[in-house]
Structures are given as structure tokens and as C-alpha cells.
mmCIF file of C-alpha atoms and ligand atoms in Angstrom:
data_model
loop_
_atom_site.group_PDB
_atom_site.id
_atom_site.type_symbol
_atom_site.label_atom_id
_atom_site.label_comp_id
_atom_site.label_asym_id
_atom_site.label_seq_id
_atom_site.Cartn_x
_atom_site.Cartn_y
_atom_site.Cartn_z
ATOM 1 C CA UNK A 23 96.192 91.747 107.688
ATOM 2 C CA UNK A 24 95.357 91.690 103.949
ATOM 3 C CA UNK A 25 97.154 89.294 101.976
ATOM 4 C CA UNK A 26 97.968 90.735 98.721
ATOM 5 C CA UNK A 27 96.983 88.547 95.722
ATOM 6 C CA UNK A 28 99.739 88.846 92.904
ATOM 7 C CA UNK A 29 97.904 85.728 90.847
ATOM 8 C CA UNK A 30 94.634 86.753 90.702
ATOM 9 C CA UNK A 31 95.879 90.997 89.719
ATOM 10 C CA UNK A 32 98.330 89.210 86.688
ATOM 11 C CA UNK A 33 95.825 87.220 85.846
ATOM 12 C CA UNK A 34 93.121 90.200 85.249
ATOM 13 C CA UNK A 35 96.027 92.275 83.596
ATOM 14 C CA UNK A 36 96.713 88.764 81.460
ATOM 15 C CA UNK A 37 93.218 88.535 80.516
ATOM 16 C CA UNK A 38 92.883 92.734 79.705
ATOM 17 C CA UNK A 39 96.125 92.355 77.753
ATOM 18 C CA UNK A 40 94.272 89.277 75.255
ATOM 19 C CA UNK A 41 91.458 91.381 74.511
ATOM 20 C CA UNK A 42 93.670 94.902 73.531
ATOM 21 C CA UNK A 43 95.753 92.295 71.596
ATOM 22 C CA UNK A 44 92.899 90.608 69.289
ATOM 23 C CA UNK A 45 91.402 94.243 69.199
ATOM 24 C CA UNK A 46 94.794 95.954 67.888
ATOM 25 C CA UNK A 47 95.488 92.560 65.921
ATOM 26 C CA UNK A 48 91.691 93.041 63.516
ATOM 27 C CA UNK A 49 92.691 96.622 63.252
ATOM 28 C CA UNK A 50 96.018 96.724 62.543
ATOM 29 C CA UNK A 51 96.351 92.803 61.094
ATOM 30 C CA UNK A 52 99.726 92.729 63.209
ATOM 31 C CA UNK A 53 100.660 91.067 66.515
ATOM 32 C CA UNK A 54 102.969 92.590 69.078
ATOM 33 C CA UNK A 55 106.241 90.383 69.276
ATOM 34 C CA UNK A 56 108.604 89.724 71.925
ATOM 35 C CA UNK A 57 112.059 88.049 71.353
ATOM 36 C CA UNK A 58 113.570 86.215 74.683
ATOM 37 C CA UNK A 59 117.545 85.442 74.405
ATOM 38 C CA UNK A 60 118.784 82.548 76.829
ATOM 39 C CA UNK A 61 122.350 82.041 76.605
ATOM 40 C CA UNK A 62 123.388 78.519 79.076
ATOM 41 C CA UNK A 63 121.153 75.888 80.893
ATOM 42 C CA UNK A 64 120.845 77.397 84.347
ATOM 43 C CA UNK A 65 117.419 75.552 84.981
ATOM 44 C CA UNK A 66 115.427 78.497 86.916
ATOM 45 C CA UNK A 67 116.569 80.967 84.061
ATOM 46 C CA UNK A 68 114.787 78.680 81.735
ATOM 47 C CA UNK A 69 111.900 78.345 83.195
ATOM 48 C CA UNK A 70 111.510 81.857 83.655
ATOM 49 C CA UNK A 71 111.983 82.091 79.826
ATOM 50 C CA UNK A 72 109.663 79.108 78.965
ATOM 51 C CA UNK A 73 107.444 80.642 81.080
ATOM 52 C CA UNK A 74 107.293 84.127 79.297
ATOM 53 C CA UNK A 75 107.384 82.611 76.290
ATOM 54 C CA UNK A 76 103.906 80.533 77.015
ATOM 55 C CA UNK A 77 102.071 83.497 78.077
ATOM 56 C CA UNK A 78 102.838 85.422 75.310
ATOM 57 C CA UNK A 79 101.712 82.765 72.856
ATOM 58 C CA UNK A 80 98.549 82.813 75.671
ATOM 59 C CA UNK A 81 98.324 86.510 75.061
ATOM 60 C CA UNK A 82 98.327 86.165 71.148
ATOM 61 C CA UNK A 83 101.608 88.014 70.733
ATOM 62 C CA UNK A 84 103.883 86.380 68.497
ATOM 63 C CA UNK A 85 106.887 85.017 70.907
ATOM 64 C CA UNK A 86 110.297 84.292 69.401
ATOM 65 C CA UNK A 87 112.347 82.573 71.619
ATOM 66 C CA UNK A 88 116.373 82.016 71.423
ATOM 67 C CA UNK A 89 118.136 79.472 73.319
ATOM 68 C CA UNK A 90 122.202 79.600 72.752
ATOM 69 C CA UNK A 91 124.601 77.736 74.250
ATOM 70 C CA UNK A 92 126.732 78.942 77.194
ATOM 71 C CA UNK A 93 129.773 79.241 74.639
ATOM 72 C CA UNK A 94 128.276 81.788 72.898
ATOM 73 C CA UNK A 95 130.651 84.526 71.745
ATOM 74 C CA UNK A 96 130.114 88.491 72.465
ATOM 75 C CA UNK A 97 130.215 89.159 69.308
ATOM 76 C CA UNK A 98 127.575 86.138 68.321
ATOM 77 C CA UNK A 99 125.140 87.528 70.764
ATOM 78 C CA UNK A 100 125.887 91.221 69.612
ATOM 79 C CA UNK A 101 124.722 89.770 65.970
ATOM 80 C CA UNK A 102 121.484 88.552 67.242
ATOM 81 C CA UNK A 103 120.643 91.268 69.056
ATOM 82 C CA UNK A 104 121.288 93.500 66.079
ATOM 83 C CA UNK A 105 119.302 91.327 64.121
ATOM 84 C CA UNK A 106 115.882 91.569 66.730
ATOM 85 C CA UNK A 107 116.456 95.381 66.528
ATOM 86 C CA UNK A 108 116.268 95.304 62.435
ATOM 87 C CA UNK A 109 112.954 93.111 62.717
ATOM 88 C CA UNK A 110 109.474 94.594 62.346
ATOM 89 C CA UNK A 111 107.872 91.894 64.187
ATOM 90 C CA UNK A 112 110.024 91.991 67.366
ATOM 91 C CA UNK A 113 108.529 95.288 69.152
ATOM 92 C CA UNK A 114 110.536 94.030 72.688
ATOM 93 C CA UNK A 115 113.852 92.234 73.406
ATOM 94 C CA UNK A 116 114.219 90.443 76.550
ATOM 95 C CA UNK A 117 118.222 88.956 77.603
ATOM 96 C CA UNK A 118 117.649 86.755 80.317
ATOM 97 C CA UNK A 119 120.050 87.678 82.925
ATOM 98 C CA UNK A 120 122.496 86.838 84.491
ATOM 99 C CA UNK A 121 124.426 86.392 81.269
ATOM 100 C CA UNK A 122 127.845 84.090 81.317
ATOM 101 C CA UNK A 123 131.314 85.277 82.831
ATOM 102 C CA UNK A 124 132.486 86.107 79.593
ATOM 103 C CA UNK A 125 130.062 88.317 78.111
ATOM 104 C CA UNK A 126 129.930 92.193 79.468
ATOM 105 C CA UNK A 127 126.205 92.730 80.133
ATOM 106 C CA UNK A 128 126.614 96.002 80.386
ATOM 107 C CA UNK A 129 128.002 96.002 76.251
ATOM 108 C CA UNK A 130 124.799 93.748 76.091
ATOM 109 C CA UNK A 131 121.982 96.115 77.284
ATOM 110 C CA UNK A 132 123.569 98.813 75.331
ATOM 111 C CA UNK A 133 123.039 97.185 72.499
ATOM 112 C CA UNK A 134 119.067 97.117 73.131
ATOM 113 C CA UNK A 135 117.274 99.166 70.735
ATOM 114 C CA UNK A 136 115.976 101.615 74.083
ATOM 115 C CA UNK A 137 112.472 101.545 72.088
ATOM 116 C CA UNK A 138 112.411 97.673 72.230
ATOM 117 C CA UNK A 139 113.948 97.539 75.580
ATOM 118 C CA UNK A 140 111.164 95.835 77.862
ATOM 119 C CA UNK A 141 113.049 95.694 80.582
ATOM 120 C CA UNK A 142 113.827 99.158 80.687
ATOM 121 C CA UNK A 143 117.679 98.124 80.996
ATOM 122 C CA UNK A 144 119.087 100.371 78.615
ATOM 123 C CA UNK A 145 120.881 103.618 80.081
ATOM 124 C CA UNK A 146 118.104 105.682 78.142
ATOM 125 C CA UNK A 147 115.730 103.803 79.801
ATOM 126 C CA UNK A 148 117.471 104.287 82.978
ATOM 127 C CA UNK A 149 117.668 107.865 82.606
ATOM 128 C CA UNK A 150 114.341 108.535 81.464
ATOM 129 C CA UNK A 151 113.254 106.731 84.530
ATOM 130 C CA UNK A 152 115.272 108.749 86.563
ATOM 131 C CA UNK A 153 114.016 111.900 84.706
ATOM 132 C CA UNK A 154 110.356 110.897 85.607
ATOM 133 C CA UNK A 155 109.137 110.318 81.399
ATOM 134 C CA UNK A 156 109.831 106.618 80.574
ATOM 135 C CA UNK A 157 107.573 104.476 78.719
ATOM 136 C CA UNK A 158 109.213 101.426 79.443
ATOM 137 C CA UNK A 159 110.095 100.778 83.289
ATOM 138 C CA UNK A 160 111.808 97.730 84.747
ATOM 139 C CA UNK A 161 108.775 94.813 85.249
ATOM 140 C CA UNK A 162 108.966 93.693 88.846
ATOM 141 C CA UNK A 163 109.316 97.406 90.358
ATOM 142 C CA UNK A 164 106.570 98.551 88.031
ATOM 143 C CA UNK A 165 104.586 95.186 89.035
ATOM 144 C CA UNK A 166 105.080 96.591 92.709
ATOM 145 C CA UNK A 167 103.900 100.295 91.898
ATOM 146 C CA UNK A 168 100.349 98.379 90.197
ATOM 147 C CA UNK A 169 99.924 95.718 93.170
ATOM 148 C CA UNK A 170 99.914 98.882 95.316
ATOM 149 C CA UNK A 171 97.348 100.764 93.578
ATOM 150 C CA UNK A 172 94.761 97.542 92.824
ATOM 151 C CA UNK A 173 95.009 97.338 97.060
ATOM 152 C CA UNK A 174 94.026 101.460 97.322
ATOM 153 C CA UNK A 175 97.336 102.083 99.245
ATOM 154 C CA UNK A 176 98.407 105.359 99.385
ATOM 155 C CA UNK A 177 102.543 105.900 98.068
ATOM 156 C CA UNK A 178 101.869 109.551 98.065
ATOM 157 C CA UNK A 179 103.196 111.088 101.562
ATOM 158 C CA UNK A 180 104.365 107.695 103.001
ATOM 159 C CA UNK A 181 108.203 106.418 104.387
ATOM 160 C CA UNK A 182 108.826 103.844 101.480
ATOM 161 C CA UNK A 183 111.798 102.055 102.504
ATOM 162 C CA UNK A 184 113.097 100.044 99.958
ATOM 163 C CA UNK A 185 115.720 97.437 100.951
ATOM 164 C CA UNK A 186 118.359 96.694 97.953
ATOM 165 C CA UNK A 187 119.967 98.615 95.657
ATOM 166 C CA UNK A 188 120.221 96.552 92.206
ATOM 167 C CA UNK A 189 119.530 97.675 89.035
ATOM 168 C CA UNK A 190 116.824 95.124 88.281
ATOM 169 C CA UNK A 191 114.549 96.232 91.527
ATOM 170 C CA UNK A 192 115.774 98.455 94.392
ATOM 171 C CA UNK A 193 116.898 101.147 92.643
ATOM 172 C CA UNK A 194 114.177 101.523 89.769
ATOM 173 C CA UNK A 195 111.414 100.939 92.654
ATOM 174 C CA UNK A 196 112.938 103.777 94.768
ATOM 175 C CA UNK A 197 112.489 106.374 91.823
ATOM 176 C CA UNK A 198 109.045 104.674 90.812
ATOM 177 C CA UNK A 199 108.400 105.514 94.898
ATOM 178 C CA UNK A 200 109.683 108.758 94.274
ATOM 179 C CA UNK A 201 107.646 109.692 91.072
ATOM 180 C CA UNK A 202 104.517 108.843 93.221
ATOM 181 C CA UNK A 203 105.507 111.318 96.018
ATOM 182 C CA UNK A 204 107.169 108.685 98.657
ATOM 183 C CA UNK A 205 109.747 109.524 100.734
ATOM 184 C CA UNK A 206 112.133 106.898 99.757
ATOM 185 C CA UNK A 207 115.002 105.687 102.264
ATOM 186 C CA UNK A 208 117.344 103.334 100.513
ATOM 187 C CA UNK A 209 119.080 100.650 102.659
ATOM 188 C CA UNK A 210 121.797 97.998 101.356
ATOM 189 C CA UNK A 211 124.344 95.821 103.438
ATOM 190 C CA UNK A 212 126.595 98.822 104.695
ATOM 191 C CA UNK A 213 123.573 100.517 106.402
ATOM 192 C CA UNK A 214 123.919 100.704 109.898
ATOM 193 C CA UNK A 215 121.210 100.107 112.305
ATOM 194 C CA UNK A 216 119.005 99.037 109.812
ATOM 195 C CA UNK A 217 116.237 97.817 111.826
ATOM 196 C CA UNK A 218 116.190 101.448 113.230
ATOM 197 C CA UNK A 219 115.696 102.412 109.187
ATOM 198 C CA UNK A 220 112.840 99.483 108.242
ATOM 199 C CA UNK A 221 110.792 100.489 111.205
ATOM 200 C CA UNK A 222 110.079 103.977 110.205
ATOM 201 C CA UNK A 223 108.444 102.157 106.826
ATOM 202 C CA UNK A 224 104.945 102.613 106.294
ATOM 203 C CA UNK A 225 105.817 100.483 103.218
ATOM 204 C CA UNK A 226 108.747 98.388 102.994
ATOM 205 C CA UNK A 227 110.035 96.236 99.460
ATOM 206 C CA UNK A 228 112.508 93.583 100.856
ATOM 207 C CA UNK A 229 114.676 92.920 97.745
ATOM 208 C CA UNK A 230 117.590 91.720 99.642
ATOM 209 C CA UNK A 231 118.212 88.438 98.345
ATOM 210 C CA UNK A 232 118.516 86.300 101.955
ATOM 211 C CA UNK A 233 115.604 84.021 103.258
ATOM 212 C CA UNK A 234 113.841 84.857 106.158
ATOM 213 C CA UNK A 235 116.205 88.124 106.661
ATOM 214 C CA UNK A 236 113.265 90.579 107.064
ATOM 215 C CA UNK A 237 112.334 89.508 111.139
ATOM 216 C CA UNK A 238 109.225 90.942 112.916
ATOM 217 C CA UNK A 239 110.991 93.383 114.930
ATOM 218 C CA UNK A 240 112.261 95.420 111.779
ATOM 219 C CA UNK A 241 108.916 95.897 110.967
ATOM 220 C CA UNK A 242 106.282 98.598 112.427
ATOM 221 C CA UNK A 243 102.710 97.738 113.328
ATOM 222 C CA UNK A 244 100.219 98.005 110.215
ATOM 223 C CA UNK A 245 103.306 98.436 107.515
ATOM 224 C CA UNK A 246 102.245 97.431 103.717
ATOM 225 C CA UNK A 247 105.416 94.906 103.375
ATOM 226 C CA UNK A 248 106.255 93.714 99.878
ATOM 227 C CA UNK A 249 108.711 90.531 99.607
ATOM 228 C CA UNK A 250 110.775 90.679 96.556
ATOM 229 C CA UNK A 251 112.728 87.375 97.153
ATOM 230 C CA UNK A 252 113.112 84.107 95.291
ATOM 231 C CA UNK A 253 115.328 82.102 97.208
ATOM 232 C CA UNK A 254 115.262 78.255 97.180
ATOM 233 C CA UNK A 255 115.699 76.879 100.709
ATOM 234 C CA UNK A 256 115.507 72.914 100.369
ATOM 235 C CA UNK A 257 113.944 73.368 97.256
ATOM 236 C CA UNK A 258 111.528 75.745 98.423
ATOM 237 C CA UNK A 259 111.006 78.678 97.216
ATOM 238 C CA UNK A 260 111.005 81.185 100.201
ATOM 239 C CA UNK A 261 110.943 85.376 100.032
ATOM 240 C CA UNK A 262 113.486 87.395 102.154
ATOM 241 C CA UNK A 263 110.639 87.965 104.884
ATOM 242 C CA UNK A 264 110.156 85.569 107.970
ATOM 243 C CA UNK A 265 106.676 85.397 106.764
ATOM 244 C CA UNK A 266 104.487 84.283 109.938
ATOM 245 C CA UNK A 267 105.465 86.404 111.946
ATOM 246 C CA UNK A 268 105.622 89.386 109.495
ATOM 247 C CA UNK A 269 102.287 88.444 108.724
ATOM 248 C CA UNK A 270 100.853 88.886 112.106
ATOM 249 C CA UNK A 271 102.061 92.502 112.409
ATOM 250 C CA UNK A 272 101.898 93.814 108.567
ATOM 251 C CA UNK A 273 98.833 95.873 107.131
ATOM 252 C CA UNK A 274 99.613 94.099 104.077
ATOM 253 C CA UNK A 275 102.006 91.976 102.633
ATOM 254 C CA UNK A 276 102.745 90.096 99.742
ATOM 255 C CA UNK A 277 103.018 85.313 99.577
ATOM 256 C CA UNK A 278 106.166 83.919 97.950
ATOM 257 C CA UNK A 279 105.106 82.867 95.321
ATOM 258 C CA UNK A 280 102.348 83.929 94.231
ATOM 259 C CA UNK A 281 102.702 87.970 95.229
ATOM 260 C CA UNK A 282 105.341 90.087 93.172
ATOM 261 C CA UNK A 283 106.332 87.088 90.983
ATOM 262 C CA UNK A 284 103.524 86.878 88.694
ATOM 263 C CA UNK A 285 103.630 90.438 88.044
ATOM 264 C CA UNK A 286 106.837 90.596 86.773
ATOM 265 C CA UNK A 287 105.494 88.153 83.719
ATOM 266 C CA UNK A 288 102.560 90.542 83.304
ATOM 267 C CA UNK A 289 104.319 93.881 83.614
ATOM 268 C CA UNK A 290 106.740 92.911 80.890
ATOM 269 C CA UNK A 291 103.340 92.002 78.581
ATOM 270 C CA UNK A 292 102.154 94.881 79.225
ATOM 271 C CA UNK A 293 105.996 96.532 78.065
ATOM 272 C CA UNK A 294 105.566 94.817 74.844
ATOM 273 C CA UNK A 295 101.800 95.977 73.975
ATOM 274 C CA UNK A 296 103.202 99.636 74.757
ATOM 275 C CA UNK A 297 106.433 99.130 72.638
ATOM 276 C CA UNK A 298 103.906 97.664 69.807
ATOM 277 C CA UNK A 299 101.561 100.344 70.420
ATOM 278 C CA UNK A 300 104.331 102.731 70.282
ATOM 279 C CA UNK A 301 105.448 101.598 66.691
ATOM 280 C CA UNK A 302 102.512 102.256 64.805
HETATM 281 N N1 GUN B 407 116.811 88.007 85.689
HETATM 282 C C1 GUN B 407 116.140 88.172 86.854
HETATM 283 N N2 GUN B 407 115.129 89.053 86.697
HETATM 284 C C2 GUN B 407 115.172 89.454 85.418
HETATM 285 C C3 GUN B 407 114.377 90.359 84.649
HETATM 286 O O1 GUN B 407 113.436 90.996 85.118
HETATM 287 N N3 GUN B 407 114.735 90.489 83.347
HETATM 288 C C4 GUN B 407 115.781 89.822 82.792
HETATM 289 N N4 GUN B 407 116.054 90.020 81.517
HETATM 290 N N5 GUN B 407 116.538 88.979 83.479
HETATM 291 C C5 GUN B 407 116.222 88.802 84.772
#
């Protein structure tokens, strides 16, 4: 079993980000800039945006970072968001979701300018993806697609079986699968006999949301397994794959934390060179 590093591969794509930066930055005399918008206190939200906000300023992009109060309007938040999209030195605009009760995400990610979109939220974005000719794709599934391809493991040909179907991962992953010539099975909470499904993976993304859900017997000998969960058990942070025993019968498969997490932070970097890059 090889146990798939996501720290050390964000860290080399951290450190090859720095040195296109301070190269573009002497050439151009600009810095790639990426606005984060946090709307409430819910604690592991902001320390995801803390978080991208340090390694930005690590990077040498110029980070500009929002924090609003929970009571923020709609409209207030449409303002701001109109204002990132009017400024030359914001090339990518990342809303931390989930947003409040009373604002429409949906009207939110519209709102994106799609070419400063590092998420790849936006419809366009969404579209292009499923098209096959985006520039920017969603981080974590794109974080997958590069973790795969550091570790030589073939997509093209293979059963991907991706388990989830939100916007933010199981869906974009499936058609980044696709694009690489997968055959991509989809399964969510109504599929039935599941198990039957996972097993015919010869790579499986576990994006399900439920500790521990992903048990050794839904997985087939020598399968690449990739665990896309953050959920805090006791204060723990735990992925949605019994681990240990996954472990023993997986080809490859991913910590928590420390596999797909990390990537997420670099992939959406690398988003905001290309949207820079894109704008010159
Ligand atoms: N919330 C959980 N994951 C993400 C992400 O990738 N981007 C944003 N904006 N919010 C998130």
C-alpha cells in the first residue's frame, strides 16, 4: 500500500507557484491577487480563510481578505462582490461557503466575474467544465486529478467510482474523471447496493460526508482510494473511510489530513496565477 502524500505534492506546487510569482512579478511589476469573502464566525470556515489568506501572502500574491458579519444583507454582499470584479488587482474571488440562511448562493456565484471565479462556481464555469475547455476547475476535484498523476496512476481506461454528488466535489471530479477517459459511476444516498457499485472501483473518491462510512468490504483488492472527508469526531478530524482497514487492502489511498486537504489550498493558488496570467 502506498500512502499518498498530499503535504509534501502542495508543498512542491507551493514552492513552484513562489518562483512563477517573483518571475511574472520583475516582468510584469504586478502581483496576482486573490480576494476571500467570509460572511459569520463559523470557526472552521475561518480558518480555512485565514489559512488561504497566509499562503497567499507566502506565495507573494497580494491577498485581500473580507470578513462581514453574519447580518450582512444580499444586496451588501452583491456590492462587494461587484466591487472585487471592477478591481485590477483582484484576478480571483473566493466566497467562503456555506453562506448564511438568508443569502441565495446561487444569486451569489452568479455574480462572480466567471474570469475571476477560482472556484470554478459560476454556471460558465460549470459548463465549460462540463464541455471539457475550462480554465478554472473547482480546487479539491482538480487537487484529486494532480495527486493522481504525481503517483503515475493511470485514470485513462479505469472504473472511477466517485461517491457524492455535490457541486463542490462529486460532480466536478466525475467530469474531471471523464475528461481523462474514466469510466465514471456516480453513487449518492438513493443508490442501491452500493457496496456492489464501490467494489467494481479501480479508483474510488469517498466524498460522502459520514466518518468511517467507506468499510473494507466496499472496497476491491489493490483499489487507488481517495478520502474526501473532513468530519470532526471528538474533535478529530476523521475522512469518510474506516482507514485501517481500508489501508490494508487499498493500492493507494489518501491520510485525513494531510491527503486531499492541502491540495485544495494549492489548487486554488494555482487558479489565481492562471486567472492573473490570463489578464495580461
Ligand atoms: N466550502 C467548502 N469547500 C469550499 C471551497 O472549495 N470553496 C469555497 N468557496 N467554499 C468552500
Amino acid at each position: 500500500m502506498v500512502l499518498i502524500d498530499g503535504k509534501k505534492v502542495s508543498a512542491e506546487i507551493r514552492s513552484r507557484l513562489m518562483k512563477e510569482t517573483a518571475e511574472l512579478k520583475s516582468k510584469t511589476g504586478r502581483a496576482p491577487g486573490l480576494a476571500t469573502v467570509l460572511v459569520g464566525e463559523d470557526p472552521a470556515s475561518a480558518v480555512y480563510v485565514r489559512n488561504k489568506n497566509k499562503i497567499c501572502n507566502e506565495i507573494g500574491f497580494q491577498s485581500f481578505g473580507q470578513n462581514l458579519p453574519a447580518e450582512t444583507t444580499e444586496a451588501q454582499l452583491l456590492d462587494i462582490i461587484k466591487e472585487l470584479n471592477e478591481n485590477d488587482k483582484v484576478n480571483g474571488i473566493l466566497v467562503q461557503l456555506p453562506l448564511p440562511d438568508h443569502i441565495d448562493s446561487e444569486k451569489i456565484l452568479l455574480s462572480i466575474d466567471p474570469k475571476k471565479d477560482v472556484d470554478g462556481f459560476h454556471p460558465i464555469n460549470v459548463g465549460k467544465l462540463a464541455i471539457g475547455n475550462a480554465l478554472l476547475t473547482p480546487c479539491t476535484p482538480t487537487g484529486i486529478i494532480v495527486l493522481l498523476d504525481y503517483y503515475g496512476i493511470e485514470i485513462a481506461g479505469k472504473h472511477a467510482v466517485v461517491m457524492g454528488r455535490s457541486n463542490i466535489v462529486g460532480k466536478p471530479v466525475a467530469h474531471l474523471l471523464l475528461q481523462r477517459h474514466a469510466t465514471v459511476t456516480i453513487c449518492h444516498s438513493r443508490t442501491t447496493n452500493l457496496e456492489q457499485v464501490t467494489r467494481q472501483a479501480d479508483i474510488l473518491i469517498a466524498a460522502v460526508g459520514r466518518p468511517h462510512f467507506v468499510s473494507s468490504d466496499m472496497v476491491k483488492e489493490g483499489a487507488v482510494v481517495i478520502d474526501v472527508g473532513i468530519n470532526r469526531v471528538d474533535g478529530k478530524l476523521t475522512g469518510d473511510v474506516d482507514f485501517d482497514p481500508v489501508a490494508e487492502k487499498a493500492g493507494f489511498i489518501t491520510p485525513v489530513p494531510g491527503g486531499v486537504g492541502p491540495m485544495t489550498i494549492a489548487l486554488l493558488m494555482e487558479n489565481t496565477l492562471k486567472a492573473f496570467k490570463a489578464s495580461l
